[in-house]
mmCIF file of C-alpha atoms in Angstrom:
data_model
loop_
_atom_site.group_PDB
_atom_site.id
_atom_site.type_symbol
_atom_site.label_atom_id
_atom_site.label_comp_id
_atom_site.label_asym_id
_atom_site.label_seq_id
_atom_site.Cartn_x
_atom_site.Cartn_y
_atom_site.Cartn_z
ATOM 1 C CA UNK S 494 -14.819 -14.602 23.053
ATOM 2 C CA UNK S 495 -12.662 -16.987 20.471
ATOM 3 C CA UNK S 496 -15.819 -16.913 18.407
ATOM 4 C CA UNK S 497 -15.665 -13.100 18.151
ATOM 5 C CA UNK S 498 -11.774 -13.119 17.362
ATOM 6 C CA UNK S 499 -12.253 -15.799 14.607
ATOM 7 C CA UNK S 500 -15.016 -14.003 13.396
ATOM 8 C CA UNK S 501 -12.884 -11.016 13.013
ATOM 9 C CA UNK S 502 -10.281 -13.376 11.205
ATOM 10 C CA UNK S 503 -12.543 -13.974 8.442
ATOM 11 C CA UNK S 504 -14.263 -10.514 7.948
ATOM 12 C CA UNK S 505 -9.853 -9.085 7.154
ATOM 13 C CA UNK S 506 -8.916 -11.558 5.318
ATOM 14 C CA UNK S 507 -12.399 -11.675 2.909
ATOM 15 C CA UNK S 508 -12.074 -7.811 3.055
ATOM 16 C CA UNK S 509 -8.667 -7.970 1.685
ATOM 17 C CA UNK S 510 -9.170 -10.778 -0.629
ATOM 18 C CA UNK S 511 -12.248 -9.247 -1.899
ATOM 19 C CA UNK S 512 -10.526 -5.625 -2.295
ATOM 20 C CA UNK S 513 -8.052 -7.982 -4.216
ATOM 21 C CA UNK S 514 -10.300 -10.005 -6.158
ATOM 22 C CA UNK S 515 -12.479 -6.790 -7.682
ATOM 23 C CA UNK S 516 -8.469 -5.630 -8.220
ATOM 24 C CA UNK S 517 -7.971 -8.357 -10.928
ATOM 25 C CA UNK S 518 -11.711 -7.694 -12.683
ATOM 26 C CA UNK S 519 -10.797 -3.391 -11.941
ATOM 27 C CA UNK S 520 -6.866 -4.057 -14.169
ATOM 28 C CA UNK S 521 -8.742 -6.384 -16.774
ATOM 29 C CA UNK S 522 -11.961 -4.157 -16.787
ATOM 30 C CA UNK S 523 -8.687 -0.005 -17.855
ATOM 31 C CA UNK S 524 -6.276 -2.096 -18.962
ATOM 32 C CA UNK S 525 -7.715 -4.399 -21.995
ATOM 33 C CA UNK S 526 -7.635 -1.287 -24.268
ATOM 34 C CA UNK S 527 -4.519 -0.638 -23.415
ATOM 35 C CA UNK S 528 -3.144 -3.547 -23.188
ATOM 36 C CA UNK S 529 -4.364 -4.627 -27.264
ATOM 37 C CA UNK S 530 -2.658 -2.108 -28.243
ATOM 38 C CA UNK S 531 1.261 -2.115 -27.283
ATOM 39 C CA UNK S 532 0.941 -5.850 -26.618
ATOM 40 C CA UNK S 533 -2.225 -6.934 -28.526
ATOM 41 C CA UNK S 534 -3.139 -9.162 -26.307
ATOM 42 C CA UNK S 535 -6.283 -7.261 -24.171
ATOM 43 C CA UNK S 536 -5.449 -9.638 -20.834
ATOM 44 C CA UNK S 537 -1.650 -9.067 -20.550
ATOM 45 C CA UNK S 538 -2.268 -7.316 -17.727
ATOM 46 C CA UNK S 539 -4.832 -8.915 -15.815
ATOM 47 C CA UNK S 540 -2.993 -12.017 -16.299
ATOM 48 C CA UNK S 541 0.505 -10.962 -15.095
ATOM 49 C CA UNK S 542 -1.693 -9.447 -11.475
ATOM 50 C CA UNK S 543 -3.595 -12.295 -11.193
ATOM 51 C CA UNK S 544 0.008 -14.911 -10.637
ATOM 52 C CA UNK S 545 0.674 -12.131 -8.739
ATOM 53 C CA UNK S 546 -2.250 -12.904 -6.605
ATOM 54 C CA UNK S 547 -2.850 -16.527 -6.996
ATOM 55 C CA UNK S 548 1.070 -17.025 -5.706
ATOM 56 C CA UNK S 549 -0.325 -14.043 -2.588
ATOM 57 C CA UNK S 550 -2.802 -16.448 -1.420
ATOM 58 C CA UNK S 551 -0.189 -18.640 -1.107
ATOM 59 C CA UNK S 552 2.018 -17.298 0.070
ATOM 60 C CA UNK S 553 -0.300 -15.975 3.214
ATOM 61 C CA UNK S 554 -1.368 -20.388 3.528
ATOM 62 C CA UNK S 555 2.263 -21.010 4.214
ATOM 63 C CA UNK S 556 3.508 -18.115 5.920
ATOM 64 C CA UNK S 557 0.262 -18.790 8.045
ATOM 65 C CA UNK S 558 2.692 -21.599 9.696
ATOM 66 C CA UNK S 559 5.171 -19.602 10.894
ATOM 67 C CA UNK S 560 5.236 -17.792 14.069
ATOM 68 C CA UNK S 561 4.693 -13.593 14.260
ATOM 69 C CA UNK S 562 8.163 -14.003 16.167
ATOM 70 C CA UNK S 563 10.209 -14.793 14.580
ATOM 71 C CA UNK S 564 9.586 -11.778 12.424
ATOM 72 C CA UNK S 565 9.852 -10.791 15.580
ATOM 73 C CA UNK S 566 13.482 -12.865 15.582
ATOM 74 C CA UNK S 567 14.728 -11.693 12.675
ATOM 75 C CA UNK S 568 13.971 -8.035 12.274
ATOM 76 C CA UNK S 569 17.429 -7.068 12.401
ATOM 77 C CA UNK S 570 17.589 -9.456 8.945
ATOM 78 C CA UNK S 571 14.904 -9.011 7.848
ATOM 79 C CA UNK S 572 15.564 -5.063 7.447
ATOM 80 C CA UNK S 573 19.895 -5.171 6.332
ATOM 81 C CA UNK S 574 18.210 -7.489 3.109
ATOM 82 C CA UNK S 575 15.797 -4.587 2.302
ATOM 83 C CA UNK S 576 18.508 -2.388 2.905
ATOM 84 C CA UNK S 577 20.357 -4.013 0.521
ATOM 85 C CA UNK S 578 18.157 -4.569 -2.267
ATOM 86 C CA UNK S 579 17.999 -1.335 -1.886
ATOM 87 C CA UNK S 580 20.503 -0.681 -2.148
ATOM 88 C CA UNK S 581 21.594 -2.561 -5.362
ATOM 89 C CA UNK S 582 18.376 -1.285 -7.709
ATOM 90 C CA UNK S 583 19.998 1.969 -7.990
ATOM 91 C CA UNK S 584 23.443 0.004 -9.253
ATOM 92 C CA UNK S 585 22.572 1.158 -13.515
ATOM 93 C CA UNK S 586 22.004 -2.881 -15.431
ATOM 94 C CA UNK S 587 21.070 -4.327 -12.335
ATOM 95 C CA UNK S 588 18.314 -1.601 -11.102
ATOM 96 C CA UNK S 589 15.616 -0.813 -13.311
ATOM 97 C CA UNK S 590 13.654 2.731 -15.208
ATOM 98 C CA UNK S 591 10.500 2.729 -15.142
ATOM 99 C CA UNK S 592 8.189 6.414 -15.315
ATOM 100 C CA UNK S 593 11.823 8.699 -14.631
ATOM 101 C CA UNK S 594 12.300 5.687 -11.997
ATOM 102 C CA UNK S 595 15.337 3.491 -11.139
ATOM 103 C CA UNK S 596 12.865 1.816 -8.951
ATOM 104 C CA UNK S 597 12.844 -1.397 -10.110
ATOM 105 C CA UNK S 598 14.277 -4.939 -10.641
ATOM 106 C CA UNK S 599 13.461 -6.485 -14.482
ATOM 107 C CA UNK S 600 12.817 -11.033 -14.082
ATOM 108 C CA UNK S 601 11.344 -11.382 -18.038
ATOM 109 C CA UNK S 602 7.672 -9.710 -18.443
ATOM 110 C CA UNK S 603 8.020 -9.089 -14.306
ATOM 111 C CA UNK S 604 8.430 -6.127 -12.594
ATOM 112 C CA UNK S 605 9.360 -6.379 -8.750
ATOM 113 C CA UNK S 606 10.094 -2.629 -6.496
ATOM 114 C CA UNK S 607 12.138 -3.545 -3.005
ATOM 115 C CA UNK S 608 10.967 -0.150 -1.787
ATOM 116 C CA UNK S 609 7.599 -2.549 -1.566
ATOM 117 C CA UNK S 610 9.269 -4.729 0.750
ATOM 118 C CA UNK S 611 11.488 -2.218 2.609
ATOM 119 C CA UNK S 612 7.812 -0.882 4.294
ATOM 120 C CA UNK S 613 6.723 -4.089 5.834
ATOM 121 C CA UNK S 614 10.062 -4.264 5.999
ATOM 122 C CA UNK S 615 11.185 -1.412 8.474
ATOM 123 C CA UNK S 616 7.662 -1.672 10.161
ATOM 124 C CA UNK S 617 8.613 -5.343 11.839
ATOM 125 C CA UNK S 618 11.973 -3.527 13.211
ATOM 126 C CA UNK S 619 10.193 -0.066 13.996
ATOM 127 C CA UNK S 620 7.638 -2.352 16.671
ATOM 128 C CA UNK S 621 10.547 -4.355 17.750
ATOM 129 C CA UNK S 622 12.549 -1.016 18.544
ATOM 130 C CA UNK S 623 9.298 0.748 20.254
ATOM 131 C CA UNK S 624 8.293 -3.093 22.236
ATOM 132 C CA UNK S 625 12.186 -3.553 23.640
ATOM 133 C CA UNK S 626 12.812 0.936 23.882
ATOM 134 C CA UNK S 627 9.514 1.596 25.898
ATOM 135 C CA UNK S 628 11.595 3.302 29.477
ATOM 136 C CA UNK S 629 14.096 4.822 26.779
ATOM 137 C CA UNK S 630 11.515 6.479 24.908
ATOM 138 C CA UNK S 631 11.567 9.538 26.464
ATOM 139 C CA UNK S 632 15.115 10.781 25.423
ATOM 140 C CA UNK S 633 15.249 12.617 22.120
ATOM 141 C CA UNK S 634 18.739 11.496 21.294
ATOM 142 C CA UNK S 635 19.316 7.750 23.637
ATOM 143 C CA UNK S 636 15.858 6.731 22.107
ATOM 144 C CA UNK S 637 13.918 8.194 19.415
ATOM 145 C CA UNK S 638 17.609 9.144 17.730
ATOM 146 C CA UNK S 639 18.468 5.884 16.408
ATOM 147 C CA UNK S 640 15.770 4.961 15.498
ATOM 148 C CA UNK S 641 15.364 8.201 13.058
ATOM 149 C CA UNK S 642 18.473 8.068 11.817
ATOM 150 C CA UNK S 643 17.388 4.553 10.363
ATOM 151 C CA UNK S 644 13.493 5.574 9.353
ATOM 152 C CA UNK S 645 15.258 9.250 7.348
ATOM 153 C CA UNK S 646 18.551 6.264 6.239
ATOM 154 C CA UNK S 647 15.724 4.275 4.202
ATOM 155 C CA UNK S 648 14.084 7.682 3.409
ATOM 156 C CA UNK S 649 17.296 8.951 1.299
ATOM 157 C CA UNK S 650 17.741 5.562 -0.569
ATOM 158 C CA UNK S 651 14.481 5.824 -1.688
ATOM 159 C CA UNK S 652 14.565 9.234 -3.402
ATOM 160 C CA UNK S 653 18.186 8.613 -5.110
ATOM 161 C CA UNK S 654 15.469 6.004 -7.380
ATOM 162 C CA UNK S 655 13.710 9.244 -6.961
ATOM 163 C CA UNK S 656 9.764 7.817 -5.812
ATOM 164 C CA UNK S 657 8.399 10.523 -3.371
ATOM 165 C CA UNK S 658 5.258 9.199 -2.442
ATOM 166 C CA UNK S 659 5.956 5.945 -1.502
ATOM 167 C CA UNK S 660 9.025 7.425 0.571
ATOM 168 C CA UNK S 661 6.236 9.951 2.319
ATOM 169 C CA UNK S 662 3.955 6.934 3.559
ATOM 170 C CA UNK S 663 6.691 5.117 5.098
ATOM 171 C CA UNK S 664 7.662 8.313 6.884
ATOM 172 C CA UNK S 665 4.058 9.046 7.777
ATOM 173 C CA UNK S 666 3.130 5.171 9.628
ATOM 174 C CA UNK S 667 6.078 4.698 10.916
ATOM 175 C CA UNK S 668 6.375 8.613 12.347
ATOM 176 C CA UNK S 669 2.672 7.298 13.553
ATOM 177 C CA UNK S 670 3.974 4.989 15.335
ATOM 178 C CA UNK S 671 5.391 7.376 17.452
ATOM 179 C CA UNK S 672 3.024 8.832 17.688
ATOM 180 C CA UNK S 673 0.938 6.153 19.738
ATOM 181 C CA UNK S 674 3.859 5.210 21.382
ATOM 182 C CA UNK S 675 5.484 6.816 24.471
ATOM 183 C CA UNK S 676 7.149 9.773 23.101
ATOM 184 C CA UNK S 677 6.543 12.793 24.352
ATOM 185 C CA UNK S 678 4.186 15.533 21.892
ATOM 186 C CA UNK S 679 6.818 18.466 22.255
ATOM 187 C CA UNK S 680 9.038 15.776 19.767
ATOM 188 C CA UNK S 681 6.395 15.926 16.681
ATOM 189 C CA UNK S 682 5.888 19.775 16.253
ATOM 190 C CA UNK S 683 10.087 19.786 15.989
ATOM 191 C CA UNK S 684 9.033 17.057 13.074
ATOM 192 C CA UNK S 685 6.383 19.572 11.899
ATOM 193 C CA UNK S 686 8.331 21.829 10.873
ATOM 194 C CA UNK S 687 11.824 20.122 9.940
ATOM 195 C CA UNK S 688 8.617 17.778 8.147
ATOM 196 C CA UNK S 689 7.693 21.189 6.301
ATOM 197 C CA UNK S 690 11.652 22.711 5.321
ATOM 198 C CA UNK S 691 12.502 18.671 3.624
ATOM 199 C CA UNK S 692 9.417 19.109 2.019
ATOM 200 C CA UNK S 693 10.393 22.564 0.946
ATOM 201 C CA UNK S 694 13.519 21.233 -0.131
ATOM 202 C CA UNK S 695 13.046 18.098 -2.658
ATOM 203 C CA UNK S 696 10.580 20.587 -4.318
ATOM 204 C CA UNK S 697 13.569 22.757 -5.233
ATOM 205 C CA UNK S 698 16.152 19.984 -6.100
ATOM 206 C CA UNK S 699 13.321 19.102 -8.158
ATOM 207 C CA UNK S 700 11.395 21.078 -9.506
ATOM 208 C CA UNK S 701 9.272 18.151 -10.783
ATOM 209 C CA UNK S 702 7.363 18.841 -8.232
ATOM 210 C CA UNK S 703 6.255 22.443 -7.907
ATOM 211 C CA UNK S 704 5.215 21.705 -11.204
ATOM 212 C CA UNK S 705 3.295 18.421 -10.190
ATOM 213 C CA UNK S 706 1.737 21.131 -7.418
ATOM 214 C CA UNK S 707 0.700 24.092 -9.496
ATOM 215 C CA UNK S 708 -1.041 21.649 -12.503
ATOM 216 C CA UNK S 709 -2.408 20.873 -8.645
ATOM 217 C CA UNK S 710 -4.304 23.972 -6.813
ATOM 218 C CA UNK S 711 -5.007 24.462 -11.669
ATOM 219 C CA UNK S 712 -4.489 21.570 -13.433
ATOM 220 C CA UNK S 713 -5.575 24.172 -16.579
ATOM 221 C CA UNK S 714 -2.645 26.123 -16.150
ATOM 222 C CA UNK S 715 -1.451 23.454 -18.596
ATOM 223 C CA UNK S 716 -3.826 21.246 -19.658
ATOM 224 C CA UNK S 717 -2.174 19.025 -21.963
ATOM 225 C CA UNK S 718 1.033 18.727 -20.240
ATOM 226 C CA UNK S 719 1.985 18.829 -15.867
ATOM 227 C CA UNK S 720 -2.310 19.291 -14.938
ATOM 228 C CA UNK S 721 -2.895 16.530 -17.990
ATOM 229 C CA UNK S 722 -3.592 13.464 -15.779
ATOM 230 C CA UNK S 723 -5.478 15.057 -13.313
ATOM 231 C CA UNK S 724 -8.307 16.527 -15.782
ATOM 232 C CA UNK S 725 -8.861 13.619 -17.441
ATOM 233 C CA UNK S 726 -9.684 12.341 -13.317
ATOM 234 C CA UNK S 727 -11.540 14.728 -13.120
ATOM 235 C CA UNK S 728 -13.903 13.628 -16.296
ATOM 236 C CA UNK S 729 -13.545 9.981 -15.306
ATOM 237 C CA UNK S 730 -14.759 10.538 -12.173
ATOM 238 C CA UNK S 731 -17.686 13.075 -12.927
ATOM 239 C CA UNK S 732 -19.751 11.127 -15.500
ATOM 240 C CA UNK S 733 -19.597 8.617 -12.640
ATOM 241 C CA UNK S 734 -23.017 9.811 -10.835
ATOM 242 C CA UNK S 735 -24.507 6.998 -8.821
ATOM 243 C CA UNK S 736 -24.685 3.609 -10.469
ATOM 244 C CA UNK S 737 -21.553 4.382 -13.386
ATOM 245 C CA UNK S 738 -21.235 3.624 -17.361
ATOM 246 C CA UNK S 739 -21.732 0.084 -16.371
ATOM 247 C CA UNK S 740 -18.405 -2.434 -16.011
ATOM 248 C CA UNK S 741 -16.253 -2.079 -19.221
ATOM 249 C CA UNK S 742 -18.368 1.199 -20.602
ATOM 250 C CA UNK S 743 -15.672 3.740 -19.225
ATOM 251 C CA UNK S 744 -14.195 5.560 -21.739
ATOM 252 C CA UNK S 745 -11.995 7.975 -20.172
ATOM 253 C CA UNK S 746 -9.586 3.776 -21.078
ATOM 254 C CA UNK S 747 -10.022 4.651 -24.567
ATOM 255 C CA UNK S 748 -5.899 6.668 -24.566
ATOM 256 C CA UNK S 749 -7.676 9.122 -22.563
ATOM 257 C CA UNK S 750 -6.327 9.016 -18.798
ATOM 258 C CA UNK S 751 -2.920 7.408 -18.700
ATOM 259 C CA UNK S 752 -1.515 4.010 -18.060
ATOM 260 C CA UNK S 753 -5.186 3.213 -15.794
ATOM 261 C CA UNK S 754 -4.301 -0.138 -14.700
ATOM 262 C CA UNK S 755 -1.703 2.020 -11.615
ATOM 263 C CA UNK S 756 -1.924 5.029 -9.319
ATOM 264 C CA UNK S 757 -5.535 6.046 -11.270
ATOM 265 C CA UNK S 758 -7.284 3.266 -11.385
ATOM 266 C CA UNK S 759 -9.801 4.191 -8.068
ATOM 267 C CA UNK S 760 -10.865 7.227 -11.782
ATOM 268 C CA UNK S 761 -11.897 3.482 -13.894
ATOM 269 C CA UNK S 762 -13.890 2.291 -10.443
ATOM 270 C CA UNK S 763 -15.869 5.421 -9.998
ATOM 271 C CA UNK S 764 -16.180 5.881 -13.833
ATOM 272 C CA UNK S 765 -18.039 1.908 -14.059
ATOM 273 C CA UNK S 766 -19.833 1.671 -10.743
ATOM 274 C CA UNK S 767 -19.851 5.506 -9.792
ATOM 275 C CA UNK S 768 -20.246 6.016 -6.034
ATOM 276 C CA UNK S 769 -21.884 2.433 -4.736
ATOM 277 C CA UNK S 770 -18.403 1.513 -6.088
ATOM 278 C CA UNK S 771 -16.645 3.951 -4.129
ATOM 279 C CA UNK S 772 -19.133 2.946 -1.257
ATOM 280 C CA UNK S 773 -18.299 -0.519 -1.230
ATOM 281 C CA UNK S 774 -14.421 -0.826 -2.295
ATOM 282 C CA UNK S 775 -14.055 2.205 0.853
ATOM 283 C CA UNK S 776 -16.311 0.029 3.317
ATOM 284 C CA UNK S 777 -13.907 -2.628 2.270
ATOM 285 C CA UNK S 778 -11.342 -1.118 3.367
ATOM 286 C CA UNK S 779 -13.198 0.286 7.046
ATOM 287 C CA UNK S 780 -14.095 -3.822 8.128
ATOM 288 C CA UNK S 781 -10.498 -4.481 7.984
ATOM 289 C CA UNK S 782 -9.123 -1.439 9.518
ATOM 290 C CA UNK S 783 -11.490 -1.741 12.211
ATOM 291 C CA UNK S 784 -11.258 -5.768 13.322
ATOM 292 C CA UNK S 785 -7.400 -4.952 12.753
ATOM 293 C CA UNK S 786 -6.981 -1.739 14.959
ATOM 294 C CA UNK S 787 -10.092 -3.486 17.711
ATOM 295 C CA UNK S 788 -7.457 -5.853 18.078
ATOM 296 C CA UNK S 789 -4.102 -3.825 18.191
ATOM 297 C CA UNK S 790 -6.321 -1.942 20.919
ATOM 298 C CA UNK S 791 -6.482 -4.501 22.514
ATOM 299 C CA UNK S 792 -3.293 -6.312 22.494
ATOM 300 C CA UNK S 793 -1.563 -6.911 25.357
ATOM 301 C CA UNK S 794 1.968 -7.801 23.510
ATOM 302 C CA UNK S 795 3.674 -4.694 23.146
ATOM 303 C CA UNK S 796 5.526 -5.262 19.506
ATOM 304 C CA UNK S 797 2.005 -7.998 18.342
ATOM 305 C CA UNK S 798 -0.148 -3.864 18.760
ATOM 306 C CA UNK S 799 2.470 -2.236 17.572
ATOM 307 C CA UNK S 800 3.343 -4.629 14.389
ATOM 308 C CA UNK S 801 -0.956 -4.847 13.589
ATOM 309 C CA UNK S 802 -1.622 -0.784 14.426
ATOM 310 C CA UNK S 803 1.880 0.147 11.881
ATOM 311 C CA UNK S 804 0.895 -2.096 8.829
ATOM 312 C CA UNK S 805 -2.771 -1.201 8.888
ATOM 313 C CA UNK S 806 -1.808 2.203 9.389
ATOM 314 C CA UNK S 807 0.482 1.628 6.355
ATOM 315 C CA UNK S 808 -2.896 0.584 3.934
ATOM 316 C CA UNK S 809 -4.496 2.980 4.817
ATOM 317 C CA UNK S 810 -2.736 5.406 4.557
ATOM 318 C CA UNK S 811 -1.197 4.988 0.763
ATOM 319 C CA UNK S 812 -5.554 4.764 0.499
ATOM 320 C CA UNK S 813 -6.697 7.919 1.564
ATOM 321 C CA UNK S 814 -3.326 9.527 0.243
ATOM 322 C CA UNK S 815 -4.069 7.403 -3.027
ATOM 323 C CA UNK S 816 -7.966 9.007 -3.792
ATOM 324 C CA UNK S 817 -7.329 11.761 -3.051
ATOM 325 C CA UNK S 818 -4.596 13.009 -5.841
ATOM 326 C CA UNK S 819 -7.807 11.260 -7.831
ATOM 327 C CA UNK S 820 -10.123 12.837 -6.783
ATOM 328 C CA UNK S 821 -7.945 16.176 -6.968
ATOM 329 C CA UNK S 822 -7.673 17.056 -3.029
ATOM 330 C CA UNK S 823 -2.876 16.713 -3.265
ATOM 331 C CA UNK S 824 -1.150 16.682 -5.596
ATOM 332 C CA UNK S 825 -0.193 14.029 -7.782
ATOM 333 C CA UNK S 826 2.339 10.806 -5.381
ATOM 334 C CA UNK S 827 2.418 7.828 -7.474
ATOM 335 C CA UNK S 828 1.238 5.690 -5.082
ATOM 336 C CA UNK S 829 -0.641 2.884 -5.661
ATOM 337 C CA UNK S 830 -4.400 1.816 -4.771
ATOM 338 C CA UNK S 831 -3.455 -0.961 -1.868
ATOM 339 C CA UNK S 832 -5.211 -4.168 -3.539
ATOM 340 C CA UNK S 833 -6.971 -3.506 -6.141
ATOM 341 C CA UNK S 834 -4.132 -1.477 -9.026
ATOM 342 C CA UNK S 835 -2.344 -3.701 -11.040
ATOM 343 C CA UNK S 836 1.459 -4.503 -9.751
ATOM 344 C CA UNK S 837 3.048 -7.646 -8.510
ATOM 345 C CA UNK S 838 5.673 -6.468 -5.443
ATOM 346 C CA UNK S 839 2.452 -4.316 -4.321
ATOM 347 C CA UNK S 840 0.016 -7.216 -4.496
ATOM 348 C CA UNK S 841 2.838 -9.663 -2.867
ATOM 349 C CA UNK S 842 3.446 -6.356 0.168
ATOM 350 C CA UNK S 843 -0.079 -6.136 1.417
ATOM 351 C CA UNK S 844 -0.032 -9.870 1.103
ATOM 352 C CA UNK S 845 2.680 -10.649 3.169
ATOM 353 C CA UNK S 846 0.476 -7.589 5.361
ATOM 354 C CA UNK S 847 -1.908 -10.562 5.455
ATOM 355 C CA UNK S 848 0.035 -13.089 7.116
ATOM 356 C CA UNK S 849 1.541 -11.252 9.935
ATOM 357 C CA UNK S 850 -2.243 -9.562 11.875
ATOM 358 C CA UNK S 851 -3.624 -13.123 10.210
ATOM 359 C CA UNK S 852 -0.732 -14.689 13.003
ATOM 360 C CA UNK S 853 -1.221 -12.098 15.315
ATOM 361 C CA UNK S 854 -4.898 -13.115 15.470
ATOM 362 C CA UNK S 855 -3.818 -15.645 16.262
ATOM 363 C CA UNK S 856 -6.599 -17.772 14.814
ATOM 364 C CA UNK S 857 -5.932 -18.036 10.691
ATOM 365 C CA UNK S 858 -7.498 -21.031 9.941
ATOM 366 C CA UNK S 859 -6.590 -23.414 7.788
ATOM 367 C CA UNK S 860 -8.449 -22.115 4.525
ATOM 368 C CA UNK S 861 -9.665 -24.242 1.675
ATOM 369 C CA UNK S 862 -11.644 -23.494 -2.033
ATOM 370 C CA UNK S 863 -14.644 -24.372 0.039
ATOM 371 C CA UNK S 864 -14.250 -21.957 3.301
ATOM 372 C CA UNK S 865 -12.897 -18.897 0.652
ATOM 373 C CA UNK S 866 -16.937 -20.024 -1.060
ATOM 374 C CA UNK S 867 -18.117 -19.909 2.874
ATOM 375 C CA UNK S 868 -16.230 -16.111 2.947
ATOM 376 C CA UNK S 869 -17.292 -14.733 -0.038
ATOM 377 C CA UNK S 870 -20.548 -15.942 0.243
ATOM 378 C CA UNK S 871 -21.073 -14.853 3.975
ATOM 379 C CA UNK S 872 -18.886 -11.881 3.902
ATOM 380 C CA UNK S 873 -21.559 -9.099 5.685
ATOM 381 C CA UNK S 874 -24.338 -12.168 7.383
#
């Protein structure tokens, strides 16, 4: 049993490490042309990403020393700090506007997005709430309503930025956590109807979302406007074929696909590494998902069960949503590809996730440079 759990923890860390490392490499490939033009430095974006990736590894090495129940004890405090940061970022002069959304704190050339950490705080708090209120959850009024109120309070703050994609990932992740708890199915039927009405309302109050839906249904209606990004994404994916055009040989990164290192980096991966590259990336995510879910299913600690389930579910929902956007299955939402897309706060938040999962497994060994080398070369053994 011990050897199995040790192997599982190595596979979890190994898959996340390889995804993050591949992300750094692909950020260089996808952004080098744009960053050379904009900053006269082909390594501008990759240097920033590498700094956050290294900091993230250090964070993992530090947080592994904390018992995961530490976060159970201080979940209310963590949630309160996250709420405060989401409120502060909305204040002009404090929060920065990027791509039409006031969702960033700027520090020199770096940016931190508090909604990424709010996602983590909400998962921790919800895991604690569900583990402490198993019986009360049978009552919508006394058990379900309080946690739903908190979820949508945070969703409201995120929508004021606005950041619809991140807000939806958070809500769907937390609803999945509620679904595997002791709540009646009829509640989710009602929530589904309410959610559809809410989405219609959000579209009505922000017409640009309707433009995204129209461009999703037929991007060639406005090929130089709302449909431009998805058309260029499909132009990147199509020529990739089985093995791709080769590393660094993307055509679409030459000012065709806007900001290719962010939400649409998967399109560049498809163009340069083809179907084989896609299979490798998806397989790494599946290895991660399978091993965490396997543990979550067998775990007797309710808080650990809900926490590990919520953390891995959030990652997989965002991964699936991002890929579906890039290949044109759903409208553009603005969510990144976990571990791979450019974004310091995104990398750090997922490294926090890594440390929590490995903490829960309780088998995280002291990782040195030598053990990292062992993981990389023995990953599939």
